[in-house]
PDB file of C-alpha atoms in Angstrom:
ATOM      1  CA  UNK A 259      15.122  43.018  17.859  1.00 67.00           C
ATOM      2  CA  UNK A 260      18.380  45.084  18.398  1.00 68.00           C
ATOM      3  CA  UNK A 261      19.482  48.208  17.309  1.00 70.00           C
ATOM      4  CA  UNK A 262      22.440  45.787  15.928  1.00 83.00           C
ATOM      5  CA  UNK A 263      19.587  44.643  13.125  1.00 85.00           C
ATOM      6  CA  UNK A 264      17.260  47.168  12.937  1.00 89.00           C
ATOM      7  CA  UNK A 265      20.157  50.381  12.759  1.00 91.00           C
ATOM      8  CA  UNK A 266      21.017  49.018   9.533  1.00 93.00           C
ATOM      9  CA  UNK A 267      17.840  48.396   7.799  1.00 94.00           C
ATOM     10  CA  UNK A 268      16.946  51.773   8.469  1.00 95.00           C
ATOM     11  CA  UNK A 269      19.864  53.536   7.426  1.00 95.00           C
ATOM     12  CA  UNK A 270      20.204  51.145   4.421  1.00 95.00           C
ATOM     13  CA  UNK A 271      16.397  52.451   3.955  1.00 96.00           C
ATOM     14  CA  UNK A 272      17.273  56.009   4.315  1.00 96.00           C
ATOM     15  CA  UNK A 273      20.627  56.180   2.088  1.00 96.00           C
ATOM     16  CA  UNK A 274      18.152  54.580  -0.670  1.00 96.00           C
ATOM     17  CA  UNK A 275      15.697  56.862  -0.296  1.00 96.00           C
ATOM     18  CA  UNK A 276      17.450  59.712  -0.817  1.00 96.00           C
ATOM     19  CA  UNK A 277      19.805  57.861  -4.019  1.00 95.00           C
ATOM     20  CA  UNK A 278      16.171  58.179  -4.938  1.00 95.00           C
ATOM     21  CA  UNK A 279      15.331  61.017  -4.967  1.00 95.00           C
ATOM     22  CA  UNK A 280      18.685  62.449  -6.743  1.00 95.00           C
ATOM     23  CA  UNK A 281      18.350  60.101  -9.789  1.00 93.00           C
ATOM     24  CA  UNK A 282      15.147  61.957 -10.304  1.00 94.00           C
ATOM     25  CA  UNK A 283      16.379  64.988  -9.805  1.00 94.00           C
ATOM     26  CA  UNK A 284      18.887  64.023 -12.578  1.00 93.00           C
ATOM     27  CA  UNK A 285      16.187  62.442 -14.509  1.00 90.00           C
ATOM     28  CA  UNK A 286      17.380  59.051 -14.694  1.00 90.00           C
ATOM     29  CA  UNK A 287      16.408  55.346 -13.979  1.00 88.00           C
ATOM     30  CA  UNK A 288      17.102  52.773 -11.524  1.00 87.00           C
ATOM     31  CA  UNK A 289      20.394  51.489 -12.399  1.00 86.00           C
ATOM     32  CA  UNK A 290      21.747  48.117 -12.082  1.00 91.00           C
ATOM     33  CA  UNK A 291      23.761  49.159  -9.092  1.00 93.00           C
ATOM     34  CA  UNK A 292      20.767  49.707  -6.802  1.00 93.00           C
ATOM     35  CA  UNK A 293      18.610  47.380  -7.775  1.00 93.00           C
ATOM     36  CA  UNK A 294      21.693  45.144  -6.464  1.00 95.00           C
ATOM     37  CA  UNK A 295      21.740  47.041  -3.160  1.00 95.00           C
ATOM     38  CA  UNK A 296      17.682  46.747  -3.199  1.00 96.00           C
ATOM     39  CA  UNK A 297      18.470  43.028  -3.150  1.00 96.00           C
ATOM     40  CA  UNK A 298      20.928  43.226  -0.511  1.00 95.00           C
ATOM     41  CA  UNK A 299      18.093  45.206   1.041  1.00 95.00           C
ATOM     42  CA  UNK A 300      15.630  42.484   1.096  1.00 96.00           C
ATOM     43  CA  UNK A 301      18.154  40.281   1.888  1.00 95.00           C
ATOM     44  CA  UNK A 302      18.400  41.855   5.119  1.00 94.00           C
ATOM     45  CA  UNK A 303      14.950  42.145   5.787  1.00 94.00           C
ATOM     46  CA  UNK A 304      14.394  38.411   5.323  1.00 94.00           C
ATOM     47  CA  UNK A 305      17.374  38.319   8.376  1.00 93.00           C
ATOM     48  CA  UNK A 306      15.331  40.099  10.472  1.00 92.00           C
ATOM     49  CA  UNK A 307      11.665  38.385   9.959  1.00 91.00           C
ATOM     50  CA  UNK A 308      13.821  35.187  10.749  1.00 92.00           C
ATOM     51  CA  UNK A 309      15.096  36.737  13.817  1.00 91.00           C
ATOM     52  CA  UNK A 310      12.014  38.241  14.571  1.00 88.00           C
ATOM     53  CA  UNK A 311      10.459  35.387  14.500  1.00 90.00           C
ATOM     54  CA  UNK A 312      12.846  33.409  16.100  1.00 91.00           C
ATOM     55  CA  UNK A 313      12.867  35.465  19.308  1.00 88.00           C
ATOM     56  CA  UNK A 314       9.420  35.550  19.428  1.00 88.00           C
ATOM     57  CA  UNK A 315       8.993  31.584  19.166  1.00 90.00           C
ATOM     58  CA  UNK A 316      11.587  31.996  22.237  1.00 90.00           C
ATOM     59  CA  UNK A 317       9.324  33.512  24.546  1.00 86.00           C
ATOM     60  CA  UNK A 318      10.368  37.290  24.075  1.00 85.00           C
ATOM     61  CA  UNK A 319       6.825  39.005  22.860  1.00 85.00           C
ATOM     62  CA  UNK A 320       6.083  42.750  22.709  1.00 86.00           C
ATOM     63  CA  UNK A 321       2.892  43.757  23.933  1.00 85.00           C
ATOM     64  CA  UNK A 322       1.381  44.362  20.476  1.00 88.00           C
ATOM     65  CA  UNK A 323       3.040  40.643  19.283  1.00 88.00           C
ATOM     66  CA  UNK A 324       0.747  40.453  15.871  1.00 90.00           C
ATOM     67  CA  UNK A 325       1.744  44.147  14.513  1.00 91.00           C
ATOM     68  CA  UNK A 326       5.217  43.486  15.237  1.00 89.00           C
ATOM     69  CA  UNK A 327       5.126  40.505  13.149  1.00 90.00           C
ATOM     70  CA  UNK A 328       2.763  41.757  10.399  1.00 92.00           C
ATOM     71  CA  UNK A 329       5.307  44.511   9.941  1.00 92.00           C
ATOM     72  CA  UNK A 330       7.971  42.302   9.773  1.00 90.00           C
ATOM     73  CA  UNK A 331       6.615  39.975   7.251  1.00 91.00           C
ATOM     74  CA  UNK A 332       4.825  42.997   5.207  1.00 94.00           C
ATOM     75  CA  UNK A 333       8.493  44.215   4.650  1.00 92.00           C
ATOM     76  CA  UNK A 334       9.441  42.115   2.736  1.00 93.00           C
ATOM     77  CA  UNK A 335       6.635  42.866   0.362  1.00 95.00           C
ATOM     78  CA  UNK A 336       7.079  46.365  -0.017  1.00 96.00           C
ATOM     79  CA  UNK A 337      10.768  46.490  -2.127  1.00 94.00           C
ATOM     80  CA  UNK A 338      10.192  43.779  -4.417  1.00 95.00           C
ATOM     81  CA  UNK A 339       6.801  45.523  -5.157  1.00 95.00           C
ATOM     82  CA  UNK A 340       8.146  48.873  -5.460  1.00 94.00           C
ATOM     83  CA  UNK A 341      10.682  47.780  -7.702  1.00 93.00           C
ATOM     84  CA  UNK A 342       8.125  46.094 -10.497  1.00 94.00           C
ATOM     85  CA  UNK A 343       6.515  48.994 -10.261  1.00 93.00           C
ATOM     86  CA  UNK A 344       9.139  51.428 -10.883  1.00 91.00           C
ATOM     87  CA  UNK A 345      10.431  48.692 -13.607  1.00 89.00           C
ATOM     88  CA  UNK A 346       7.109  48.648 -15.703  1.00 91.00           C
ATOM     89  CA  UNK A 347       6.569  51.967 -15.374  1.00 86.00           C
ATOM     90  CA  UNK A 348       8.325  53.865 -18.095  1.00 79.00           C
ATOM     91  CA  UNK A 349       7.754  57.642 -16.717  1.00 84.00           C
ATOM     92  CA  UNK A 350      10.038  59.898 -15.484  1.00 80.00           C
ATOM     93  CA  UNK A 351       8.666  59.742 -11.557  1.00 87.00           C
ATOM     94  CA  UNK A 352       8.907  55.962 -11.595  1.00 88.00           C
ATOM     95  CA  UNK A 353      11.852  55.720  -9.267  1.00 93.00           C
ATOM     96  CA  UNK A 354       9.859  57.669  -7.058  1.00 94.00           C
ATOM     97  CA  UNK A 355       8.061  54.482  -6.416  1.00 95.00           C
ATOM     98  CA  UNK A 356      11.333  53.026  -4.972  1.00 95.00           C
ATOM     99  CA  UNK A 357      11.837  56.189  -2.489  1.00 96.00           C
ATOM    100  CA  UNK A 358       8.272  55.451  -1.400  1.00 96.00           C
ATOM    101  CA  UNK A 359       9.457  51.597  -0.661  1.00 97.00           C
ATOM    102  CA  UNK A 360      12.243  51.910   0.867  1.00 97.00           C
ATOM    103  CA  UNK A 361      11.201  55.536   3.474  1.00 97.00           C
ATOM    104  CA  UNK A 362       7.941  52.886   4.271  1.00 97.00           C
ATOM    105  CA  UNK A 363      10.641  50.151   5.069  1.00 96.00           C
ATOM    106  CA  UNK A 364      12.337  52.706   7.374  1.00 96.00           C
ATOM    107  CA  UNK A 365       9.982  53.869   8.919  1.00 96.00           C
ATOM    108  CA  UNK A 366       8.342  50.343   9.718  1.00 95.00           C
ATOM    109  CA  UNK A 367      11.497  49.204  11.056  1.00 94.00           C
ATOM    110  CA  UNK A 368      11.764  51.773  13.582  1.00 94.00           C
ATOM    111  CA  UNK A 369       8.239  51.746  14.261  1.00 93.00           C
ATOM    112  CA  UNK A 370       9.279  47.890  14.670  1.00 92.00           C
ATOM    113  CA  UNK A 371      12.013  48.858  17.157  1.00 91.00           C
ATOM    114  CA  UNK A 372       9.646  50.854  19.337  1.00 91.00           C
ATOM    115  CA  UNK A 373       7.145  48.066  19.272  1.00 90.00           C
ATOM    116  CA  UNK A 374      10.073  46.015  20.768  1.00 88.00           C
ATOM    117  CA  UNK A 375      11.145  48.143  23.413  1.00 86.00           C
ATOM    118  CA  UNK A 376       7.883  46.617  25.064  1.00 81.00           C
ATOM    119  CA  UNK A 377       9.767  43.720  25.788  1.00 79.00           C
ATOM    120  CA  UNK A 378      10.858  42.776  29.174  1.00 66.00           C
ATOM    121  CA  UNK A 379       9.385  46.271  30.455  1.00 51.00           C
TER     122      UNK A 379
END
């Protein structure tokens, strides 16, 4: 995993997060905008389980091999999740459910790039 991959998921995670957090400040919903960059969002997620799992078939394991890939394939879980959620429910916190999702997803990632550093050392 390089900070080439992983720098963008979490900052992608982070900008989210915090779009978030001001539509419910402003009391408003999800709007059709992010749930594009969501998918964009997953998108990129399902690039790095491939290369994830791609290096790893290669011969380049971190020391704690089955987290690593847990976390990666747990991932891509969490946004589509968060997003039903936040979609059925009809409250005012619900996009609070997608900050949740996508902080998790950045913090997992990085927590995914420490894992990594293992490699090689």
């Amino acid at each position: 995993m390089s900070s080439i991959l992983s720098g963008p998921v979490i900052v992608l995670g982070l900008i989210t997060s915090i779009w978030s957090v001001l539509l419910f400040a402003r009391d408003r919903r999800a709007s059709n905008t992010m749930l594009l960059v969501l998918v964009a969002f997953e998108v990129l997620l399902l690039v790095q389980l491939i290369v994830a799992i791609v290096l790893v078939t290669r011969g380049e394991r971190p020391d704690e091999t089955a987290t690593f890939i847990a976390y990666a394939a747990s991932e891509l879980l969490i946004l589509p999740a968060g997003v039903f959620w936040s979609a059925a429910d009809k409250s005012r916190t619900s996009v609070l459910v997608i900050f949740v999702a996508c902080f998790a997803v950045a913090v997992m990632t990085a927590r995914m790039f420490q894992i990594w550093s293992t490699v090689g050392g």
